[in-house]
Coordinates of C-alpha atoms in Angstrom, one line a residue:
Chain A
X19 CA -0.2 -0.3 0.1
X20 CA 0.6 3.6 0.1
X21 CA 1.8 6.1 2.2
X22 CA 1.1 9.5 0.9
X23 CA 3.3 12.5 2.3
X24 CA 2.2 16.5 2.2
X25 CA 4.5 18.6 1.2
X26 CA 5.7 20.0 4.3
X27 CA 6.8 16.9 5.2
X28 CA 8.5 15.6 1.8
X29 CA 11.8 17.1 3.1
X30 CA 12.0 13.9 5.5
X31 CA 11.3 11.9 3.3
X32 CA 13.4 11.7 0.3
X33 CA 11.1 14.4 -1.5
X34 CA 9.2 11.4 -2.1
X35 CA 5.7 11.9 -2.8
X36 CA 4.6 9.0 -1.5
X37 CA 6.3 6.2 -0.1
X38 CA 5.2 2.0 -0.9
X39 CA 4.8 0.0 2.1
X40 CA 3.4 -3.4 3.3
X41 CA 2.1 -3.9 6.9
X42 CA -1.3 -5.0 8.9
X43 CA -2.1 -2.5 10.3
X44 CA -1.5 1.9 10.3
X45 CA 1.2 1.7 12.8
X46 CA 3.4 -1.1 11.5
X47 CA 2.7 1.2 8.2
X48 CA 4.0 4.5 10.5
X49 CA 7.5 2.5 11.9
X50 CA 8.4 0.5 7.9
X51 CA 8.2 5.0 6.8
X52 CA 10.3 5.7 9.9
X53 CA 12.6 2.8 9.3
X54 CA 13.3 4.3 6.2
X55 CA 13.1 7.5 6.9
X56 CA 14.6 8.3 10.0
X57 CA 14.0 11.8 10.0
X58 CA 10.3 11.6 9.5
X59 CA 10.2 10.2 13.1
X60 CA 10.5 13.8 15.7
X61 CA 7.7 15.1 13.5
X62 CA 4.8 12.2 13.2
X63 CA 5.6 11.2 17.3
X64 CA 6.1 13.4 20.3
X65 CA 8.9 12.3 23.3
X66 CA 6.4 9.7 24.6
X67 CA 6.9 7.9 21.1
X68 CA 2.6 8.9 20.7
X69 CA 1.1 10.0 17.2
X70 CA 1.4 14.5 17.4
X71 CA -1.9 15.6 17.6
X72 CA -1.2 17.6 14.9
X73 CA -1.0 14.9 13.0
X74 CA -3.8 13.8 10.9
X75 CA -3.6 10.0 9.4
X76 CA -6.4 8.7 7.2
X77 CA -6.7 5.6 6.3
X78 CA -8.6 6.1 2.6
X79 CA -11.0 9.5 3.6
X80 CA -11.7 8.3 6.6
X81 CA -9.6 9.3 9.9
X82 CA -8.0 6.9 11.9
X83 CA -8.7 8.6 15.5
X84 CA -12.4 7.6 14.3
X85 CA -11.0 3.6 13.3
X86 CA -9.1 1.7 15.8
X87 CA -6.1 4.2 15.6
X88 CA -2.5 2.9 14.9
X89 CA -3.9 -0.2 15.1
X90 CA -6.2 -0.2 12.3
X91 CA -5.5 -3.0 9.9
X92 CA -4.7 -2.4 6.4
X93 CA -5.6 -4.2 3.3
X94 CA -3.5 -4.6 0.3
X95 CA -4.8 -2.0 -1.8
X96 CA -5.6 1.0 1.0
X97 CA -3.9 3.9 0.7
X98 CA -3.2 5.9 3.6
X99 CA -2.6 10.5 4.2
X100 CA -0.4 12.2 6.3
X101 CA -2.1 15.7 6.7
X102 CA -0.6 18.4 9.0
X103 CA -2.8 20.6 10.4
X104 CA -2.8 24.7 9.7
X105 CA -0.5 26.4 12.1
X106 CA 1.2 23.6 11.8
X107 CA 2.0 24.6 8.3
X108 CA -0.2 22.5 5.5
X109 CA 2.1 23.5 3.4
X110 CA 0.0 26.1 1.7
X111 CA 1.2 29.5 1.0
X112 CA -0.9 31.2 3.4
X113 CA 0.6 29.0 6.6
X114 CA 3.4 30.4 8.8
X115 CA 5.2 28.3 10.1
X116 CA 6.5 24.8 9.8
X117 CA 5.8 21.5 11.7
X118 CA 9.1 21.5 12.9
X119 CA 8.6 24.9 14.3
X120 CA 5.2 23.9 15.3
X121 CA 7.2 22.0 18.1
X122 CA 10.1 24.3 18.3
X123 CA 8.1 26.8 20.3
X124 CA 7.9 26.6 24.3
X125 CA 5.8 27.4 27.2
X126 CA 6.6 29.6 30.2
X127 CA 6.1 27.9 33.5
X128 CA 3.7 31.0 33.9
X129 CA 1.7 30.0 30.7
X130 CA 1.9 26.5 31.6
X131 CA 0.1 27.1 34.6
X132 CA -2.7 29.6 32.9
X133 CA -3.5 27.6 30.2
X134 CA -3.4 23.9 33.0
X135 CA -6.8 23.2 31.7
X136 CA -6.2 22.9 28.2
X137 CA -2.8 21.1 28.5
X138 CA -4.4 18.0 30.7
X139 CA -6.8 17.1 28.1
X140 CA -5.3 15.1 25.4
X141 CA -6.7 15.8 23.1
X142 CA -5.6 19.4 23.3
X143 CA -2.3 18.9 25.6
X144 CA 0.8 20.9 24.9
X145 CA 1.0 20.9 21.2
X146 CA -2.8 22.3 20.3
X147 CA -1.1 25.2 23.4
X148 CA 2.1 25.8 21.6
X149 CA 0.1 25.8 17.9
X150 CA -2.6 28.6 19.5
X151 CA 0.8 30.3 20.7
X152 CA 2.2 30.6 17.4
X153 CA -1.2 31.7 15.5
X154 CA -2.2 34.8 14.8
X155 CA -5.8 35.8 13.9
X156 CA -7.4 38.8 12.5
X157 CA -10.6 40.0 14.2
X158 CA -12.7 41.8 11.9
X159 CA -14.5 44.2 14.0
X160 CA -14.3 44.7 17.4
X161 CA -18.3 45.2 18.0
X162 CA -21.0 42.6 19.2
X163 CA -19.7 39.1 17.5
X164 CA -15.8 40.5 18.1
X165 CA -16.1 40.7 22.1
X166 CA -16.6 37.3 23.1
X167 CA -14.1 36.4 20.2
X168 CA -11.4 39.0 20.9
X169 CA -11.7 38.1 25.0
X170 CA -11.4 34.2 24.2
X171 CA -8.8 34.0 21.9
X172 CA -6.5 36.4 24.2
X173 CA -7.8 34.2 27.4
X174 CA -7.3 31.0 25.1
X175 CA -3.5 32.2 24.4
X176 CA -3.8 33.5 21.0
X177 CA -0.2 34.4 19.9
X178 CA -0.6 37.4 17.8
X179 CA -4.1 39.1 17.3
X180 CA -4.8 42.0 15.0
X181 CA -8.0 44.0 15.3
X182 CA -9.4 45.8 12.5
X183 CA -12.0 48.9 13.4
X184 CA -12.4 52.6 12.9
X185 CA -15.2 53.5 15.2
X186 CA -15.4 55.1 18.0
X187 CA -17.2 53.3 21.6
X188 CA -20.8 54.8 21.7
X189 CA -22.6 54.4 24.6
X190 CA -25.7 52.3 22.6
X191 CA -22.7 49.6 21.9
X192 CA -22.1 48.8 25.3
X193 CA -25.3 46.6 25.6
X194 CA -23.8 44.1 23.7
X195 CA -19.7 45.4 23.4
X196 CA -18.1 43.9 26.4
X197 CA -14.6 44.0 25.1
X198 CA -16.0 48.4 26.2
X199 CA -16.4 50.2 29.2
X200 CA -18.3 52.9 30.3
X201 CA -15.5 54.4 30.5
X202 CA -14.2 53.9 26.9
X203 CA -17.0 56.2 25.6
X204 CA -15.7 58.1 23.0
X205 CA -12.2 55.9 22.5
X206 CA -11.3 54.2 19.2
X207 CA -12.9 50.4 19.7
X208 CA -9.5 49.7 18.5
X209 CA -7.6 50.8 21.2
X210 CA -10.2 50.2 23.6
X211 CA -10.2 46.3 22.5
X212 CA -6.8 46.1 23.3
X213 CA -6.2 47.4 26.6
X214 CA -8.9 44.9 27.0
X215 CA -7.1 42.2 26.0
X216 CA -4.0 42.9 27.1
X217 CA -5.4 43.2 30.6
X218 CA -6.8 39.8 30.0
X219 CA -3.6 38.2 29.4
X220 CA -0.5 40.1 28.8
X221 CA 0.8 37.3 26.6
X222 CA -0.9 38.3 23.2
X223 CA 0.3 40.5 20.7
X224 CA -2.4 43.3 19.8
X225 CA -2.0 44.9 16.5
X226 CA -4.4 47.4 16.0
X227 CA -5.6 49.0 12.5
X228 CA -8.0 51.9 13.3
X229 CA -8.6 51.9 9.4
X230 CA -11.8 51.1 7.2
X231 CA -10.5 48.0 5.6
X232 CA -10.6 48.7 1.4
X233 CA -9.9 46.8 -1.1
X234 CA -6.6 49.1 -0.8
X235 CA -5.3 47.7 2.1
X236 CA -7.3 44.3 2.9
X237 CA -4.8 41.6 0.9
X238 CA -2.0 43.8 2.9
X239 CA -3.3 43.1 6.3
X240 CA -4.7 40.4 6.2
X241 CA -1.8 38.0 5.0
X242 CA -0.1 38.7 7.5
X243 CA -2.8 36.1 9.7
X244 CA -3.4 32.5 9.7
X245 CA -6.9 32.8 10.5
X246 CA -9.4 35.7 9.6
X247 CA -12.5 36.5 11.5
X248 CA -15.6 38.4 10.2
X249 CA -17.6 40.3 12.2
X250 CA -18.3 43.1 10.3
X251 CA -21.2 45.0 10.1
X252 CA -22.0 45.7 7.0
X253 CA -22.6 44.0 3.5
X254 CA -20.1 45.6 1.3
X255 CA -17.1 44.7 4.2
X256 CA -18.5 41.3 4.2
X257 CA -18.0 40.5 0.5
X258 CA -14.5 42.4 0.9
X259 CA -13.8 39.8 3.3
X260 CA -14.7 37.2 1.8
X261 CA -12.8 38.0 -1.5
X262 CA -10.1 38.7 0.3
X263 CA -9.9 35.1 1.9
X264 CA -10.8 33.5 -1.4
X265 CA -7.8 34.9 -3.3
X266 CA -5.4 34.3 0.3
X267 CA -6.7 30.8 0.5
X268 CA -7.1 31.9 4.4
X269 CA -9.9 30.5 6.3
X270 CA -12.7 32.4 7.0
X271 CA -14.7 32.0 10.1
X272 CA -18.0 34.0 9.8
X273 CA -20.7 35.1 12.0
X274 CA -23.4 37.1 11.7
X275 CA -26.7 38.8 13.7
X276 CA -30.0 40.1 13.3
X277 CA -32.1 40.6 16.3
X278 CA -32.4 37.5 17.9
X279 CA -30.8 35.5 15.1
X280 CA -27.9 34.3 13.9
X281 CA -25.2 32.3 11.4
X282 CA -21.8 30.8 11.7
X283 CA -20.2 29.5 9.9
X284 CA -16.4 28.1 8.6
X285 CA -15.6 29.9 4.7
X286 CA -12.9 27.7 3.4
X287 CA -12.5 28.2 -0.6
X288 CA -8.7 26.6 -0.5
X289 CA -9.0 23.6 -2.4
X290 CA -5.7 22.2 -0.5
X291 CA -6.8 23.2 3.4
X292 CA -5.7 20.6 5.6
X293 CA -9.3 18.9 6.0
X294 CA -9.5 18.1 1.7
X295 CA -13.0 19.9 1.6
X296 CA -13.5 21.4 -1.1
X297 CA -15.0 24.2 1.3
X298 CA -17.9 27.2 0.1
X299 CA -17.2 30.5 0.4
X300 CA -19.7 33.6 1.1
X301 CA -20.6 34.3 -2.4
X302 CA -21.4 30.4 -3.0
X303 CA -24.4 31.1 -0.4
X304 CA -25.2 34.4 -1.8
X305 CA -23.8 35.7 -4.9
X306 CA -25.1 39.0 -4.8
X307 CA -25.9 41.2 -1.4
X308 CA -29.5 41.9 -1.1
X309 CA -30.7 45.7 -2.2
X310 CA -29.8 48.1 -0.1
X311 CA -31.8 49.1 3.1
X312 CA -33.4 46.1 2.7
X313 CA -31.6 44.0 5.5
X314 CA -31.3 46.2 8.7
X315 CA -28.0 46.3 10.5
X316 CA -28.3 45.8 14.3
X317 CA -28.3 50.0 14.7
X318 CA -31.5 50.3 12.1
X319 CA -33.1 46.6 13.4
X320 CA -31.7 46.0 16.9
X321 CA -30.3 43.3 18.3
X322 CA -30.6 41.3 21.2
X323 CA -27.5 41.9 23.6
X324 CA -26.5 38.0 24.5
X325 CA -26.9 37.0 21.0
X326 CA -23.6 38.1 19.4
X327 CA -22.3 36.9 22.4
X328 CA -23.1 33.5 21.7
X329 CA -22.2 33.6 18.0
X330 CA -19.0 35.3 18.5
X331 CA -18.3 32.4 21.2
X332 CA -18.8 30.0 18.3
X333 CA -16.5 32.1 16.6
X334 CA -13.7 31.5 19.1
X335 CA -14.2 27.7 19.0
X336 CA -13.9 27.5 14.7
X337 CA -10.9 29.4 14.9
X338 CA -9.4 27.4 18.0
X339 CA -10.7 23.9 16.2
X340 CA -8.7 25.0 13.0
X341 CA -5.7 26.5 15.1
X342 CA -5.2 23.1 17.1
X343 CA -6.4 20.6 14.5
X344 CA -9.4 19.4 16.5
X345 CA -12.3 18.4 15.8
X346 CA -14.9 19.1 12.6
X347 CA -15.1 22.6 11.6
X348 CA -18.0 23.9 9.8
X349 CA -16.8 24.3 6.6
X350 CA -19.7 23.5 4.1
X351 CA -22.4 23.5 7.3
X352 CA -24.0 26.8 8.0
X353 CA -25.1 26.9 12.2
X354 CA -28.6 28.8 12.3
X355 CA -29.6 30.1 15.8
X356 CA -32.4 31.8 16.8
X357 CA -32.6 32.6 20.6
X358 CA -36.2 33.0 20.4
X359 CA -36.7 29.3 19.5
X360 CA -33.5 28.6 21.5
X361 CA -32.7 26.3 18.5
X362 CA -29.8 25.4 16.6
X363 CA -30.8 24.2 12.9
X364 CA -27.5 23.2 10.6
X365 CA -27.7 23.3 6.9
X366 CA -25.2 21.6 4.8
X367 CA -23.5 24.6 2.3
X368 CA -21.8 22.9 -1.3
X369 CA -19.2 24.8 -3.0
X370 CA -21.0 26.3 -6.3
X371 CA -19.2 25.6 -9.4
X372 CA -19.7 28.8 -10.9
X373 CA -18.2 30.7 -7.8
X374 CA -17.8 33.9 -9.6
X375 CA -14.4 34.4 -6.9
X376 CA -13.8 30.6 -5.7
X377 CA -14.7 28.5 -8.8
X378 CA -12.4 27.6 -10.7
X379 CA -12.8 30.2 -13.3
X380 CA -13.6 32.9 -11.3
X381 CA -14.8 36.1 -12.8
X382 CA -13.6 37.6 -9.8
X383 CA -9.9 38.0 -9.4
X384 CA -8.8 41.2 -8.4
X385 CA -10.9 43.0 -5.1
X386 CA -12.9 45.3 -6.3
X387 CA -15.1 48.4 -5.4
X388 CA -17.8 46.7 -2.7
X389 CA -19.4 49.6 -1.7
X390 CA -20.5 50.3 -5.4
X391 CA -21.1 45.9 -5.5
X392 CA -23.5 46.3 -2.5
X393 CA -25.1 49.8 -3.4
X394 CA -24.4 50.8 0.8
X395 CA -22.1 52.3 2.8
X396 CA -19.2 50.0 4.5
X397 CA -20.3 50.7 7.8
X398 CA -24.0 50.2 10.0
X399 CA -24.1 53.8 11.0
X400 CA -27.2 55.5 10.0
X401 CA -26.9 58.8 8.4
X402 CA -30.5 60.7 8.1
X403 CA -30.9 60.8 4.7
X404 CA -29.9 57.3 4.0
X405 CA -32.2 55.6 6.8
X406 CA -34.4 53.6 5.3
X407 CA -37.0 51.8 7.1
X408 CA -36.6 47.7 7.4
X409 CA -40.3 47.7 8.2
X410 CA -41.4 50.4 5.5
X411 CA -39.4 48.4 2.9
X412 CA -40.5 45.2 3.1
X413 CA -44.1 45.7 4.1
X414 CA -45.1 47.8 1.8
X415 CA -46.1 46.9 -1.4
X416 CA -43.6 47.8 -4.5
X417 CA -45.7 49.7 -6.4
X418 CA -46.8 51.5 -4.1
X419 CA -44.9 55.3 -4.1
X420 CA -44.0 54.7 -0.3
X421 CA -41.1 52.7 -1.5
X422 CA -39.2 55.4 -3.1
X423 CA -36.5 57.2 -2.4
X424 CA -37.4 60.3 0.2
X425 CA -36.6 63.4 -2.1
X426 CA -35.2 66.4 0.3
X427 CA -37.5 69.7 -0.2
X428 CA -36.4 72.4 1.8
X429 CA -39.9 73.9 1.7
X430 CA -41.1 70.7 2.9
X431 CA -39.2 71.0 5.8
X432 CA -39.9 72.1 9.4
X433 CA -36.9 72.7 12.0
X434 CA -37.2 71.6 15.7
X435 CA -36.9 75.3 16.4
X436 CA -39.7 76.1 14.0
X437 CA -42.1 73.2 15.6
X438 CA -41.1 74.6 19.2
X439 CA -41.6 78.2 18.5
X440 CA -45.2 77.6 17.3
X441 CA -45.8 75.0 20.2
X442 CA -44.6 77.8 22.5
X443 CA -47.2 80.1 21.0
X444 CA -49.5 77.7 21.2
X445 CA -51.2 76.9 18.4
X446 CA -52.9 73.8 17.5
X447 CA -50.6 71.4 15.4
X448 CA -51.1 68.6 14.1
X449 CA -48.7 66.4 14.2
X450 CA -48.1 62.6 12.9
X451 CA -45.3 59.7 14.5
X452 CA -44.8 57.3 11.9
X453 CA -43.1 55.8 14.3
X454 CA -43.5 52.1 15.7
X455 CA -45.6 51.7 18.2
X456 CA -42.6 50.4 20.2
X457 CA -40.6 53.3 19.2
X458 CA -43.1 55.4 20.5
X459 CA -43.0 53.9 24.1
X460 CA -38.9 55.1 24.0
X461 CA -40.2 58.9 23.8
X462 CA -42.6 60.8 22.2
X463 CA -43.6 65.0 21.3
X464 CA -46.6 65.6 23.6
X465 CA -50.0 65.8 21.8
X466 CA -48.9 63.3 18.3
X467 CA -50.9 60.8 16.7
X468 CA -48.9 57.5 16.3
X469 CA -49.5 56.4 12.8
X470 CA -46.5 53.8 11.8
X471 CA -45.1 54.7 8.5
X472 CA -46.7 50.7 7.4
X473 CA -50.5 51.7 8.4
X474 CA -50.3 55.4 7.0
X475 CA -52.2 54.0 3.9
X476 CA -55.2 52.4 6.6
X477 CA -55.4 55.6 8.2
X478 CA -55.8 58.3 5.6
X479 CA -58.8 59.3 7.5
X480 CA -57.4 59.7 10.3
X481 CA -55.3 62.2 8.8
X482 CA -57.0 66.1 7.8
X483 CA -56.4 67.4 4.2
X484 CA -57.8 70.8 4.6
X485 CA -54.9 71.5 7.3
X486 CA -51.2 71.6 7.7
X487 CA -49.7 68.2 9.1
X488 CA -46.5 67.8 10.5
X489 CA -44.8 64.2 10.1
X490 CA -42.1 63.0 11.9
X491 CA -39.9 60.0 13.1
X492 CA -36.3 59.1 14.2
X493 CA -34.5 61.0 12.3
X494 CA -36.7 62.5 9.1
X495 CA -36.1 59.2 7.0
X496 CA -40.0 57.5 7.4
X497 CA -41.3 60.7 7.5
X498 CA -40.2 61.7 4.1
X499 CA -41.4 58.7 2.8
X500 CA -45.0 59.3 4.6
X501 CA -44.9 62.9 2.8
X502 CA -44.1 61.5 -0.6
X503 CA -46.8 58.8 -0.4
X504 CA -49.3 61.0 0.8
X505 CA -48.4 63.8 -1.9
X506 CA -50.0 60.9 -4.1
X507 CA -52.8 61.0 -1.8
X508 CA -53.6 64.6 -2.7
X509 CA -52.0 66.4 0.6
X510 CA -50.9 69.2 -0.4
X511 CA -49.8 70.9 3.2
X512 CA -47.1 68.5 4.7
X513 CA -44.1 69.4 6.4
X514 CA -41.4 67.3 7.5
X515 CA -39.8 67.8 10.9
X516 CA -36.1 68.0 10.3
X517 CA -33.9 65.7 11.8
X518 CA -37.1 63.7 13.5
X519 CA -37.1 63.4 17.6
X520 CA -33.7 63.0 17.6
X521 CA -33.0 66.3 16.9
X522 CA -35.6 67.6 18.7
X523 CA -33.9 65.8 22.0
X524 CA -30.6 66.4 21.4
X525 CA -31.0 70.5 20.6
X526 CA -34.5 71.7 22.4
X527 CA -35.2 69.6 25.2
X528 CA -32.4 67.9 26.3
X529 CA -34.3 65.6 29.2
X530 CA -36.1 63.9 26.4
X531 CA -33.3 60.1 25.5
X532 CA -32.4 59.6 21.8
X533 CA -32.1 55.7 20.7
Chain B
X29 CA -50.7 16.5 -4.1
X30 CA -47.8 17.3 -1.7
X31 CA -47.6 19.1 2.0
X32 CA -44.5 21.3 1.9
X33 CA -43.6 23.4 5.0
X34 CA -42.1 27.2 4.3
X35 CA -39.6 28.2 6.8
X36 CA -38.5 31.6 7.2
X37 CA -35.9 33.7 8.8
X38 CA -34.4 36.6 9.5
X39 CA -36.1 39.4 7.8
X40 CA -38.0 37.4 5.7
X41 CA -39.7 36.7 9.6
X42 CA -40.8 40.3 9.1
X43 CA -41.9 39.8 5.6
X44 CA -44.4 37.4 6.1
X45 CA -45.5 37.7 9.8
X46 CA -44.7 34.5 10.6
X47 CA -42.1 31.7 10.6
X48 CA -43.6 29.3 8.5
X49 CA -46.5 28.5 5.9
X50 CA -47.7 25.2 5.2
X51 CA -48.4 24.3 1.5
X52 CA -50.3 21.9 -1.3
X53 CA -49.2 21.5 -4.1
X54 CA -49.2 19.3 -6.9
X55 CA -46.6 16.6 -7.2
X56 CA -43.6 17.8 -8.8
X57 CA -43.5 21.7 -8.0
X58 CA -40.4 22.3 -7.6
X59 CA -38.4 24.7 -4.8
X60 CA -37.9 27.5 -7.4
X61 CA -41.7 27.0 -8.2
X62 CA -42.5 27.7 -4.7
X63 CA -40.7 30.1 -4.5
X64 CA -42.8 32.2 -7.4
X65 CA -45.8 31.7 -5.1
X66 CA -44.0 32.7 -2.1
X67 CA -43.4 36.1 -3.5
X68 CA -46.7 36.0 -5.4
X69 CA -48.4 36.1 -1.9
X70 CA -45.4 38.4 -0.6
X71 CA -44.2 40.7 -3.3
X72 CA -41.8 42.0 -1.1
X73 CA -39.7 39.2 -1.2
X74 CA -39.1 39.6 -4.9
X75 CA -36.8 42.3 -3.8
X76 CA -34.6 39.8 -2.1
X77 CA -32.2 39.1 -4.7
X78 CA -30.1 36.9 -2.5
X79 CA -32.2 34.2 -1.0
X80 CA -30.6 31.0 0.1
X81 CA -32.7 28.0 0.2
X82 CA -32.1 24.4 2.0
X83 CA -34.5 21.6 1.3
X84 CA -34.8 19.2 4.8
X85 CA -31.4 21.2 5.4
X86 CA -29.6 20.4 2.6
X87 CA -28.4 23.0 0.4
X88 CA -31.1 23.5 -3.4
X89 CA -31.5 25.0 -6.2
X90 CA -34.6 26.3 -8.0
X91 CA -34.8 23.1 -9.8
X92 CA -35.2 21.0 -6.9
X93 CA -38.4 19.3 -7.1
X94 CA -40.2 18.7 -3.7
X95 CA -41.7 15.5 -2.4
X96 CA -45.0 15.3 0.8
X97 CA -43.7 16.1 4.2
X98 CA -40.4 18.4 3.2
X99 CA -39.3 21.1 4.4
X100 CA -38.1 24.3 2.6
X101 CA -36.0 27.2 4.5
X102 CA -35.6 30.3 2.9
X103 CA -33.3 32.5 4.1
X104 CA -32.1 35.9 3.7
X105 CA -28.6 37.1 4.2
X106 CA -28.0 39.2 7.8
X107 CA -24.9 41.5 8.3
X108 CA -25.2 42.6 11.8
X109 CA -22.4 42.1 14.1

């Protein structure tokens, strides 16, 4: 039978791709290999003559760990394949370190005490811990997902963590982004994240990139890391990270959240990855982005604070598994989590043979303009004019004018100062609030009528045509849409409250909360 | 006729206002034909260019034929982080 030797180990086996042996068991076959090439021994076995944990042996397509290990019997035409794991060097261009190096890093006595609960697990042990120490992980985003991810990776003893985030800590982040504390409000997230990680584990080297990830810098930044963990908050960056990972042949540990639901997967399109699985990439699932405004971000749609804790933690687990070379990664599997139902579902994925980036004949071979591709900016900040209400866009029939983009018409606007002085003058105003009832409960202007945007068409009888109607929402986007619609229904005397109730709270009545 | 459950996720639940839909369909109906029905019933789905569909938890394409008791999951992308 034949033993196939992976690229990084061939130098120890006379440069051969495969070696023919005759033996009754896997152990016997490896003994013959070592007898013929003694240099193989230290790469295959540890000090106590056990197979090193980062060496996987496959009989056919089955890991011998799930058969009878070294005692697994062999037949005449069986084939054995030696598969070293990632950080140990799989012979692909992107992997740092070689098998020999993996064995060379050492742990200090302090590190041994710190990581003892890893070290005493036979599946993990010193080998696994050394691989974590040697490994580097790049976190895209230090927000909801990046928080548990960064903290667990740091605690686990990853050698180097890179953090890409150019945002600053906002008060509304603290409900879920545990990397940041109340005192960090206003500081760059990358700096705040670095401080938290350093205080958790000073052994970890942290490199921060306080810049937007773009097509110009992505390949350079990503190329310095073994594993990329995507915890960004917008579609353009997700496509950028995916494409860059495919081009650099790096694993992309993906997590994404929406209100009470989350998704996790490992996109590893490199056909020579150590798992021997041709992994799907993000574009195999979603070749095209959704239209702008359809899928709300956390800032627009909200998110349960604990949810990224679950999803980001699962990303941390997958990252550590990839590095330590243990278990079965989420390659070609999409895990869906529903916090309200407390249910997990797993979908099998398949590589799209016509994928624009990861197929054999890709049409996208360099990074493109992802903001143009997605038709939206690469951040989730809500800009006043750009605000699109998810509820409205999706619940409105596409044929109605309400789905049209709002137009800014200065003459149809009323400022919060103008509104205030008219209220103070005791004018009898008709004001409609087109936000959702849960928003109305957070904060409201006095004397308004609540008609959520998507119910406006059913409530025209409540809106008089013969007098001025002032329309407001949170920031001015939805009210502009309501006004567009009302105009189409024959209303002529309409005013949009510029900046919405948030502007009123910031500029007129500072006792009112903003959200 | 075959009975099929269509499961909705994320923004799909906002569009439909529920997380599943039971359909009775003629034999031989494909996942793509069900998507067309869903879009007729909920026009906002027309806008969702990117929809991942899975039949019985397995990645599927629009040509996949549905059988009695099948579950068709319609999964739009999410971007939050």
